[in-house]
mmCIF file of C-alpha atoms in Angstrom:
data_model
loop_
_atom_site.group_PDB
_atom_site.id
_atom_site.type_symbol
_atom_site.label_atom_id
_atom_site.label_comp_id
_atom_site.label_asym_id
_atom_site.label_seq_id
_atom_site.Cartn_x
_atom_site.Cartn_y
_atom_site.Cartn_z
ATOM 1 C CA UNK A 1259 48.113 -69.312 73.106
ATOM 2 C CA UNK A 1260 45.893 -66.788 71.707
ATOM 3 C CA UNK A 1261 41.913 -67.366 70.170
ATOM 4 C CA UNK A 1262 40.288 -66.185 67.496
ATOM 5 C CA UNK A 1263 36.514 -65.742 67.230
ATOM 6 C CA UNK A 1264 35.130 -65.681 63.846
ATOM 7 C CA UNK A 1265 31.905 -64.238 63.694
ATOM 8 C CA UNK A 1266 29.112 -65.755 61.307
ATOM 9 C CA UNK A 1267 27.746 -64.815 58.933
ATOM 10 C CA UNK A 1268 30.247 -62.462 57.577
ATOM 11 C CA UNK A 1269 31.205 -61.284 54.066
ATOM 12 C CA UNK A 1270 29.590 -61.763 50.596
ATOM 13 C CA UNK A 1271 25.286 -60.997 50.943
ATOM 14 C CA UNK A 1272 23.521 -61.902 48.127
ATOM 15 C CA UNK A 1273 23.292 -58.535 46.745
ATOM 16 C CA UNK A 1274 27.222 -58.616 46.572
ATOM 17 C CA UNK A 1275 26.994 -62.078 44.900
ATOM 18 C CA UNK A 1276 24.473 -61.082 42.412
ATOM 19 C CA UNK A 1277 26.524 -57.948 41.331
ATOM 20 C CA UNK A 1278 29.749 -59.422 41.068
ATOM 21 C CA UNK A 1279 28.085 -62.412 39.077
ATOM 22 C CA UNK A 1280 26.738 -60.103 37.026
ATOM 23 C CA UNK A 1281 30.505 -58.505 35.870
ATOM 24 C CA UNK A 1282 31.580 -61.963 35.505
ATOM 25 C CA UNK A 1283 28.501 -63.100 33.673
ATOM 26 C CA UNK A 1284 29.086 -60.117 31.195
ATOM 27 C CA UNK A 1285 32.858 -60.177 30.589
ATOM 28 C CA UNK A 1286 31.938 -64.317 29.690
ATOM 29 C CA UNK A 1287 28.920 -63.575 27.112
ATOM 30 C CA UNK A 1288 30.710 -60.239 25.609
ATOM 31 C CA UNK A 1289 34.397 -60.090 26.546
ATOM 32 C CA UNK A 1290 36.138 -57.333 27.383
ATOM 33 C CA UNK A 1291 36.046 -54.483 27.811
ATOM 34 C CA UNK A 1292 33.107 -54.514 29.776
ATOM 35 C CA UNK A 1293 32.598 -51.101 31.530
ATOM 36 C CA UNK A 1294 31.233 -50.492 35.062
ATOM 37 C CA UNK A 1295 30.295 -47.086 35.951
ATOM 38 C CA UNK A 1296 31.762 -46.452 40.028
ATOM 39 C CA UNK A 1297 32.955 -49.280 42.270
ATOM 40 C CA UNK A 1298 30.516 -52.380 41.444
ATOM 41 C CA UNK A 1299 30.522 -53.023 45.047
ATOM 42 C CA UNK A 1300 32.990 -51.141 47.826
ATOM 43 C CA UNK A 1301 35.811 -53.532 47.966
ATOM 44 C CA UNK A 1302 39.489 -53.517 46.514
ATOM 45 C CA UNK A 1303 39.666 -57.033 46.470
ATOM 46 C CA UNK A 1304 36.961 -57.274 44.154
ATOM 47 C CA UNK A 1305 37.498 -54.396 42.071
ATOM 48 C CA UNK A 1306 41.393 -55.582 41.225
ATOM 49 C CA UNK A 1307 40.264 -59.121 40.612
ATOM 50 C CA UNK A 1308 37.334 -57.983 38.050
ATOM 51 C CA UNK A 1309 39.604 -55.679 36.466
ATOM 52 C CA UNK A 1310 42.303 -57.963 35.784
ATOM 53 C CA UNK A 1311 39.916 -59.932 34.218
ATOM 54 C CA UNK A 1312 38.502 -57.064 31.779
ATOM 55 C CA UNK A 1313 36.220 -54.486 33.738
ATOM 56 C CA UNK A 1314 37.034 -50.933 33.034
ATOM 57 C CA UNK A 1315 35.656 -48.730 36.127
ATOM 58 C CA UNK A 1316 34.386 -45.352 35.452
ATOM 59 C CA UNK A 1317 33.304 -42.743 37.295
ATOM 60 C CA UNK A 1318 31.041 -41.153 35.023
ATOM 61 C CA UNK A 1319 29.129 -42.510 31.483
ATOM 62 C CA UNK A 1320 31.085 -40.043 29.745
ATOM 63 C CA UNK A 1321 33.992 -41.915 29.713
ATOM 64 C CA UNK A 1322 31.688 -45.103 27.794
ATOM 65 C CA UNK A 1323 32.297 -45.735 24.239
ATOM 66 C CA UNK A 1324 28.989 -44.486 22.763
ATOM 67 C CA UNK A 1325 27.068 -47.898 21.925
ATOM 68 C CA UNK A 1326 29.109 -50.351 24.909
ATOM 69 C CA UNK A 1327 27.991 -52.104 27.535
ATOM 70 C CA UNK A 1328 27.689 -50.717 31.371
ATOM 71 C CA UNK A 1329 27.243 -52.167 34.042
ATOM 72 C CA UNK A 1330 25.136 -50.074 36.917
ATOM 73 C CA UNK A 1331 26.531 -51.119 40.566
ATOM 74 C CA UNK A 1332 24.901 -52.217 43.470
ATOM 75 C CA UNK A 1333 24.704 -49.182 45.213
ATOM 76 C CA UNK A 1334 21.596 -48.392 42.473
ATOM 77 C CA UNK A 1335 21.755 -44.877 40.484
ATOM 78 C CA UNK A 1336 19.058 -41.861 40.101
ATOM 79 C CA UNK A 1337 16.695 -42.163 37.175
ATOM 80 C CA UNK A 1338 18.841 -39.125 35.208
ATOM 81 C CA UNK A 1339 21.906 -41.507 35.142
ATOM 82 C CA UNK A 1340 19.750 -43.958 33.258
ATOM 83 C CA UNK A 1341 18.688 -41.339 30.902
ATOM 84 C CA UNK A 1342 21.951 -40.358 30.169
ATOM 85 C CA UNK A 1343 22.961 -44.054 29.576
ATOM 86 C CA UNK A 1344 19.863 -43.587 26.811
ATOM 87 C CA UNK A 1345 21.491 -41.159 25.207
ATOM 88 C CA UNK A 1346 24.607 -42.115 24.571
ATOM 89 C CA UNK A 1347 22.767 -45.603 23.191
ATOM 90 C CA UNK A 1348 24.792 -47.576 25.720
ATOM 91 C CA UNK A 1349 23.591 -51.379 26.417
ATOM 92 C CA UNK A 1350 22.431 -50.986 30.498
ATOM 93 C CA UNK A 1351 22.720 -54.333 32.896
ATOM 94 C CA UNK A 1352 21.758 -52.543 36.246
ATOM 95 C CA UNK A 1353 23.130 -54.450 39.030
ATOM 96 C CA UNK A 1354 21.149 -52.731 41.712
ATOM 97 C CA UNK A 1355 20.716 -54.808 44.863
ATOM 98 C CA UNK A 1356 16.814 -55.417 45.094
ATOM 99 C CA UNK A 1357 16.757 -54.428 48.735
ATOM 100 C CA UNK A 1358 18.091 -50.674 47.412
ATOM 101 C CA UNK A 1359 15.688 -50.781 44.522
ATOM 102 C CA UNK A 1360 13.099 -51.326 47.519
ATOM 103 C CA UNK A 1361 13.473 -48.337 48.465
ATOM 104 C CA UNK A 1362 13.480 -46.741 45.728
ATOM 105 C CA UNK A 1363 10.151 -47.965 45.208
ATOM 106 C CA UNK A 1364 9.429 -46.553 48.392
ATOM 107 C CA UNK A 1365 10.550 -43.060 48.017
ATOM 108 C CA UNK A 1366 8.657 -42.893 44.822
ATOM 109 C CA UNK A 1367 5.724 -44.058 46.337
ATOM 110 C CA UNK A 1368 5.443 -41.793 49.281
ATOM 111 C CA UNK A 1369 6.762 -38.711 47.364
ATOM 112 C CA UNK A 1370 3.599 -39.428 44.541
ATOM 113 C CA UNK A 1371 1.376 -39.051 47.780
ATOM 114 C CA UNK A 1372 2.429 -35.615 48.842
ATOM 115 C CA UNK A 1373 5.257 -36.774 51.266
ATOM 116 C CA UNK A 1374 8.413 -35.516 52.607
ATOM 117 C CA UNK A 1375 10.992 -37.950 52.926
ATOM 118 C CA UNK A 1376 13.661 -37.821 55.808
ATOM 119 C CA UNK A 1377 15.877 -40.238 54.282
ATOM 120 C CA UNK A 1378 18.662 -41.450 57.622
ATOM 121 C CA UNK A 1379 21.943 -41.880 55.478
ATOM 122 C CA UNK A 1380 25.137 -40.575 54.788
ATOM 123 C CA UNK A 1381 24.568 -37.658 52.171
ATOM 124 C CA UNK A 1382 27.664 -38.630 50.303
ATOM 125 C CA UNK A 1383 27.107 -42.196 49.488
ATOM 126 C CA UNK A 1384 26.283 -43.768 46.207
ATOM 127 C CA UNK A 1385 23.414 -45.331 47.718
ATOM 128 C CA UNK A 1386 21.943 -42.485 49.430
ATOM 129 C CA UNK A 1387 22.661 -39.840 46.101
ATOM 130 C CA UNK A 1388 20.796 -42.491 44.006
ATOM 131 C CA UNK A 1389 18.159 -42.666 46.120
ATOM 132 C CA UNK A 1390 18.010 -38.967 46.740
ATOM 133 C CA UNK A 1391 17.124 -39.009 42.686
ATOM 134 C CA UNK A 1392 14.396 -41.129 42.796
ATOM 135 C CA UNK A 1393 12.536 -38.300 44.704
ATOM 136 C CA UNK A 1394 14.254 -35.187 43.938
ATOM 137 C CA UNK A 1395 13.021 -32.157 45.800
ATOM 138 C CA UNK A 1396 11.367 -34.501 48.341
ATOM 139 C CA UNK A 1397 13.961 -36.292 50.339
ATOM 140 C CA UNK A 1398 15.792 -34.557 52.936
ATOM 141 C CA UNK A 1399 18.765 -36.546 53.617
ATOM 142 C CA UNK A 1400 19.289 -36.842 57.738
ATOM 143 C CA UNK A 1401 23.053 -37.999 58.687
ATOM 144 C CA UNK A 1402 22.904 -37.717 62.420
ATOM 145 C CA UNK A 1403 20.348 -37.185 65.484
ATOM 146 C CA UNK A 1404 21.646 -33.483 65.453
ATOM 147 C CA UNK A 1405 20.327 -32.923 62.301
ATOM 148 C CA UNK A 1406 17.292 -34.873 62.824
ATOM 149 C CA UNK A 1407 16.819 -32.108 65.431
ATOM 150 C CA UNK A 1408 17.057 -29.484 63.135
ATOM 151 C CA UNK A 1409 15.420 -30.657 59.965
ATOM 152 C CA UNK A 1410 13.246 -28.061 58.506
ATOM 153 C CA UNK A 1411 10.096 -28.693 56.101
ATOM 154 C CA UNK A 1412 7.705 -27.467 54.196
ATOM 155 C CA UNK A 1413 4.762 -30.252 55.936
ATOM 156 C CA UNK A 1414 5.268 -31.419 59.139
ATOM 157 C CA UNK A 1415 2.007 -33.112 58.893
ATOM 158 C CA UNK A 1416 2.885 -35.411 55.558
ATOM 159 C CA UNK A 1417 6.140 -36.962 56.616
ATOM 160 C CA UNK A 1418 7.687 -40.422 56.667
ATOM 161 C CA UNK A 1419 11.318 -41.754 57.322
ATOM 162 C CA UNK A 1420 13.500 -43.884 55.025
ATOM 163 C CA UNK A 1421 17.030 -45.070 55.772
ATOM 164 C CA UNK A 1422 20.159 -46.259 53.824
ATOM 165 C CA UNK A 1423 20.262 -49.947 53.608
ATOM 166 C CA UNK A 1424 23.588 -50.559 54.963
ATOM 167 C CA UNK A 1425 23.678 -48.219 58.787
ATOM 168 C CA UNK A 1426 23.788 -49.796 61.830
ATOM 169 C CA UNK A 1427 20.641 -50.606 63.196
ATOM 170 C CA UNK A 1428 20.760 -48.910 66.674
ATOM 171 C CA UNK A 1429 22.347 -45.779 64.916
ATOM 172 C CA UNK A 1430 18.955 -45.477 62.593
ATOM 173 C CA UNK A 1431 17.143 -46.155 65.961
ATOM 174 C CA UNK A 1432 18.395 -43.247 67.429
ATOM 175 C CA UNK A 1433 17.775 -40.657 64.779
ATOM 176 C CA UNK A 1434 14.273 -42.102 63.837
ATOM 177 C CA UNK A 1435 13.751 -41.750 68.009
ATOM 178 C CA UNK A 1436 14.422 -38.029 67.746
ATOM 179 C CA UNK A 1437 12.659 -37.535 64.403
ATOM 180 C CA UNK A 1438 9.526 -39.215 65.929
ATOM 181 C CA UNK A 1439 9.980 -36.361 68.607
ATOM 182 C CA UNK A 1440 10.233 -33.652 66.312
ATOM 183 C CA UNK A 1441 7.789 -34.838 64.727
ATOM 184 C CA UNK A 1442 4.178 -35.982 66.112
ATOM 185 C CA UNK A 1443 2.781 -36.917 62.189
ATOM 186 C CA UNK A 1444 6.185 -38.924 61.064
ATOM 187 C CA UNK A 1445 5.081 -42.283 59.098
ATOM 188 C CA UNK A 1446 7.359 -45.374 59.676
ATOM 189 C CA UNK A 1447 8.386 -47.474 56.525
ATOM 190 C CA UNK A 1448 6.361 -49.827 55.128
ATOM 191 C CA UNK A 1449 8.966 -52.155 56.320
ATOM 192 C CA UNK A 1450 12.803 -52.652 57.475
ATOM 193 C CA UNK A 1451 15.082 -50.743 55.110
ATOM 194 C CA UNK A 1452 18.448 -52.084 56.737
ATOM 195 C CA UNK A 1453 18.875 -55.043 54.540
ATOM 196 C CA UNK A 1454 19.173 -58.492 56.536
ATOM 197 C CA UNK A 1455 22.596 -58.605 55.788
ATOM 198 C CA UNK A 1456 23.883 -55.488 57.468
ATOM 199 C CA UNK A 1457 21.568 -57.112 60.567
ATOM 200 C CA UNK A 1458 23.453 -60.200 60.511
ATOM 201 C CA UNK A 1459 27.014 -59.181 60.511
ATOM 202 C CA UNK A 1460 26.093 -56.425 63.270
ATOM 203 C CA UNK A 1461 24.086 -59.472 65.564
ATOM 204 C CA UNK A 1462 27.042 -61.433 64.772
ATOM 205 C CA UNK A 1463 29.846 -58.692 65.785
ATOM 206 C CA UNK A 1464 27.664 -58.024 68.984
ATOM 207 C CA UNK A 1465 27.841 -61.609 69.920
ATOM 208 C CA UNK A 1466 31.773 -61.755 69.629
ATOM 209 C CA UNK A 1467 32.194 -58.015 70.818
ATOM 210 C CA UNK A 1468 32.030 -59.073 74.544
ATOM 211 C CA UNK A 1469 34.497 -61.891 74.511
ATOM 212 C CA UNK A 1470 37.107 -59.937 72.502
ATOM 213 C CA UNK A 1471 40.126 -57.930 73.450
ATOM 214 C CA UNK A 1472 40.145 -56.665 69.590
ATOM 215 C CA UNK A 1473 37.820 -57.308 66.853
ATOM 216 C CA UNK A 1474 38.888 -56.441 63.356
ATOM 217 C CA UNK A 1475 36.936 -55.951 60.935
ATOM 218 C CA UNK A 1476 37.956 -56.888 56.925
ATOM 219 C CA UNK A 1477 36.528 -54.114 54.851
ATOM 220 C CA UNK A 1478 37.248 -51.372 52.305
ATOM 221 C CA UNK A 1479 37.449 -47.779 53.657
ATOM 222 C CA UNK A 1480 34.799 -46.564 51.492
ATOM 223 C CA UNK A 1481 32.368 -49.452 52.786
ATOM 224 C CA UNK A 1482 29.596 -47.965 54.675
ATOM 225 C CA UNK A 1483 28.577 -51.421 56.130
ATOM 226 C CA UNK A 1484 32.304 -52.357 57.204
ATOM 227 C CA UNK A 1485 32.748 -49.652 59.030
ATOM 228 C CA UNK A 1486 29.807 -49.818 61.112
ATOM 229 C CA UNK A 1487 30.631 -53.271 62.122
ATOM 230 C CA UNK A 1488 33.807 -51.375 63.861
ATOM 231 C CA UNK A 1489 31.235 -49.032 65.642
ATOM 232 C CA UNK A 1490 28.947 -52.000 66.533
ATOM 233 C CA UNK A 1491 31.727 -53.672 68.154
ATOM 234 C CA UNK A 1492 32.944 -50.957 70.478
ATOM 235 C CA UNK A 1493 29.486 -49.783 71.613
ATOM 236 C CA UNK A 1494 28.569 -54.320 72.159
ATOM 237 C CA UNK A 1495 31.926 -54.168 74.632
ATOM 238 C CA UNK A 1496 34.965 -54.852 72.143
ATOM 239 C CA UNK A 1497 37.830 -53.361 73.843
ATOM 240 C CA UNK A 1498 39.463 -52.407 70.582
ATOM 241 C CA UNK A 1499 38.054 -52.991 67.048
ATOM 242 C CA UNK A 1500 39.575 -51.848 63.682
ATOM 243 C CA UNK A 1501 38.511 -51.706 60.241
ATOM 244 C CA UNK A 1502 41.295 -53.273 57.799
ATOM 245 C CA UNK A 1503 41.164 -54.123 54.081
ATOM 246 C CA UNK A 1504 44.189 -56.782 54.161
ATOM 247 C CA UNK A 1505 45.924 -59.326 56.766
ATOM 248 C CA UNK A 1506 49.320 -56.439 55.585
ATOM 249 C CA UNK A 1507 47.587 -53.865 57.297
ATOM 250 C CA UNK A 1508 47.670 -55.391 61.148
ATOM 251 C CA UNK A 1509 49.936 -53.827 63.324
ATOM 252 C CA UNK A 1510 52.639 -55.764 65.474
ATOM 253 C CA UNK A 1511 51.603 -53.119 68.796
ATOM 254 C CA UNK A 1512 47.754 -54.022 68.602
ATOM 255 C CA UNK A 1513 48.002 -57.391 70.323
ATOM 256 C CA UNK A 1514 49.732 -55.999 73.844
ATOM 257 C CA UNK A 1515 48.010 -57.664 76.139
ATOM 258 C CA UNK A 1516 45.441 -59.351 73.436
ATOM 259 C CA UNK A 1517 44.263 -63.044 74.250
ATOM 260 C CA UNK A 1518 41.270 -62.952 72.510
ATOM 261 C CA UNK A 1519 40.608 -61.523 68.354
ATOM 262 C CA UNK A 1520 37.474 -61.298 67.180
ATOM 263 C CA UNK A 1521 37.521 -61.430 63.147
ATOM 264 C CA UNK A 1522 34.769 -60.811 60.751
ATOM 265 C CA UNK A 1523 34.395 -58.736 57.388
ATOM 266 C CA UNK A 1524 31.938 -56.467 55.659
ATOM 267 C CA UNK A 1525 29.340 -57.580 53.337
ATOM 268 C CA UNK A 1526 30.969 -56.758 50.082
ATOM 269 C CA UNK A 1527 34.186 -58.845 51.133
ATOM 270 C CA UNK A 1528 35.259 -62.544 49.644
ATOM 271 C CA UNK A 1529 36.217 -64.968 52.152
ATOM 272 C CA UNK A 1530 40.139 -64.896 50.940
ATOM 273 C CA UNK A 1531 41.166 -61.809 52.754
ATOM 274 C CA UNK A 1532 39.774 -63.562 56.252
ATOM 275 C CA UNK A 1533 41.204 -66.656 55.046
ATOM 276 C CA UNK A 1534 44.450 -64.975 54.671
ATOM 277 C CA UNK A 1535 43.825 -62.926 58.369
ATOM 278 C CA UNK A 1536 43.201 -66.083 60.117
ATOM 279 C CA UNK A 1537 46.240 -67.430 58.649
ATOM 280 C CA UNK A 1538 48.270 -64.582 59.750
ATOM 281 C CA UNK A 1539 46.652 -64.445 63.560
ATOM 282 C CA UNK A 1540 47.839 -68.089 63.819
ATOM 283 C CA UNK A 1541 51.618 -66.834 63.282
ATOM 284 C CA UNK A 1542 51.144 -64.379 65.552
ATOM 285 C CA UNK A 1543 50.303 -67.214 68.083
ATOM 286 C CA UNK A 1544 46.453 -66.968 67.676
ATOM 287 C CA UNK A 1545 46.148 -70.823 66.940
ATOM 288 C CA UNK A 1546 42.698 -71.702 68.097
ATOM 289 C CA UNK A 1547 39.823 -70.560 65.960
ATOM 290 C CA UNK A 1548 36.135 -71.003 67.077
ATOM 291 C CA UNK A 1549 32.981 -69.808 64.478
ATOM 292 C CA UNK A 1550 30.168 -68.242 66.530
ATOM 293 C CA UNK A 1551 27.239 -68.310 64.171
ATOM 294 C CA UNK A 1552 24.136 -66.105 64.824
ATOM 295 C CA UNK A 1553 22.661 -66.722 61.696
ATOM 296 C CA UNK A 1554 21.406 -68.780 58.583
ATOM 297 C CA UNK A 1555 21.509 -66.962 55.218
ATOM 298 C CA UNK A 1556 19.832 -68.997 52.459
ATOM 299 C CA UNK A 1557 18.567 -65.823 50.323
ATOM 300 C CA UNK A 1558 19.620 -65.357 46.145
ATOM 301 C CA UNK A 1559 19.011 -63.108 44.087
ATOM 302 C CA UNK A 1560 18.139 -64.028 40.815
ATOM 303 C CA UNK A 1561 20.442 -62.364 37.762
ATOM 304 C CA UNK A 1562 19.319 -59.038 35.983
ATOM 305 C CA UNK A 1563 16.691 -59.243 32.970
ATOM 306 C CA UNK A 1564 19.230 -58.691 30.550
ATOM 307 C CA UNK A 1565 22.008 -61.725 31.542
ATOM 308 C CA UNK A 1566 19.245 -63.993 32.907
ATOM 309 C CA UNK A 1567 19.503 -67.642 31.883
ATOM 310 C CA UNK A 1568 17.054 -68.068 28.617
#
């Protein structure tokens, strides 16, 4: 008999809620089509389930109606995007999680003051581009210690670090560790930009890790927060940990010698596809299932201006 250990919290945050409310909310008050430019959150599951029910995804506003409705995603978009939207007289509900429009705020803020911004992220993710727009010619985007090591500026003495909401914490530790080196002056943010969220499913993975022959984790390729729950578990003492999007995906030869799975999912991920994981461990002779929470999460996020009740 094998056990599972299902780490909590896990899935949905309440920026994921609030953004997929917010498609649902719209498609109920307009109908469809209601258009949402990129991935409202990085998850298949969700995307297939809103379109089915009337979202059309886009990549770019281009491909709006002139005059519809858009949703923005939570990821949060530069301040050109919504000037395009403007233009082409399109109806904006901006589903930006607060704790990305935080640090926005932030980059705005210290760029006003004469700062340059080493922004810890991965250069290529909605997040991090939208961000990157918020302070354009100020933020130098920093993806690794190695390049923390080589970052080049115009001010050494005016500088402050920023990071992408969704790393892992120890991974924004280590960069801001050899930034701080680099550089004597460097300013600290105001306050913790990896969201609570991303903290809780990473405490919660390091708690399991230990115990676990193999830990996998439910999550969308593209989601930056999934996948570093699979690094978190390898470096907490997981002796095999995989990132998977369904229960289809699991592979008969993983579980050689397995007596313990750990099992928990990224923070833009429903409960169903664990549900359905769980259920397919437990075939697989996995029968036992014990939750190991680390963590309360009580937080919601109120709905954008434009959908809000009244």
């Amino acid at each position: 008999m094998g056990k599972v250990l299902l780490a909590a919290p896990r899935g949905f945050c309440a920026g994921v809620e609030r953004a997929v409310a917010t498609v649902e909310e719209a498609l109920s008050r307009h109908g469809p089509p209601v258009y949402v430019r990129r991935q409202i959150v990085h998850n298949t599951h969700v995307v297939r389930e809103l379109a089915a029910r009337g979202a059309v995804f886009v990549e770019e506003l281009t491909e709006v109606p002139e005059g519809a409705l858009v949703v923005f995603s939570a990821h949060g978009v530069a301040p050109a995007v919504h000037r395009q939207a403007a233009e082409r007289r399109l109806t904006v509900v901006d589903a930006v999680c607060p704790l990305v429009t935080k640090v926005h705020r932030e980059a705005e803020r210290f760029a006003a003051d004469g700062y340059e911004i080493a922004l810890i992220g991965h250069a290529d993710h909605e997040e991090v581009v939208g961000t990157v727009g918020h302070a354009p010619g100020r933020i130098h985007v920093v993806e690794s210690p190695a390049e923390a090591e080589r970052l080049d500026l115009r001010d050494e003495t005016r500088v402050v670090w920023l990071s992408q909401t969704t790393l892992a914490v120890d991974e924004v530790a280590e960069t801001a560790r050899v930034l701080r080196e680099r550089l004597p002056a460097l300013a600290d943010p105001p306050g913790d930009d990896i969201c609570y969220a991303s903290q809780n499913r990473q405490d919660a993975v390091r708690a399991i890790a230990p115990r676990c022959d193999l830990l996998l984790v439910v999550g969308s390729a593209n989601s930056s927060n999934s996948a570093r729950l699979v690094e978190v578990a390898l470096r907490a003492g997981a002796r095999a940990a995989r990132l998977i999007d369904t229960a289809d995906e699991i592979v008969d030869a993983w579980f050689e010698g397995v007596s313990t799975v750990g099992v928990s999912a990224g923070a833009s991920v429903p409960e169903a596809p664990v549900t359905e994981l769980v259920a397919a461990l437990a075939e697989r002779g996995y029968r036992e299932v014990e939750e190991v929470p680390v963590a309360r999460e009580t937080l919601r996020f109120t709905m954008p201006r434009r959908l809000a009740p009244g």
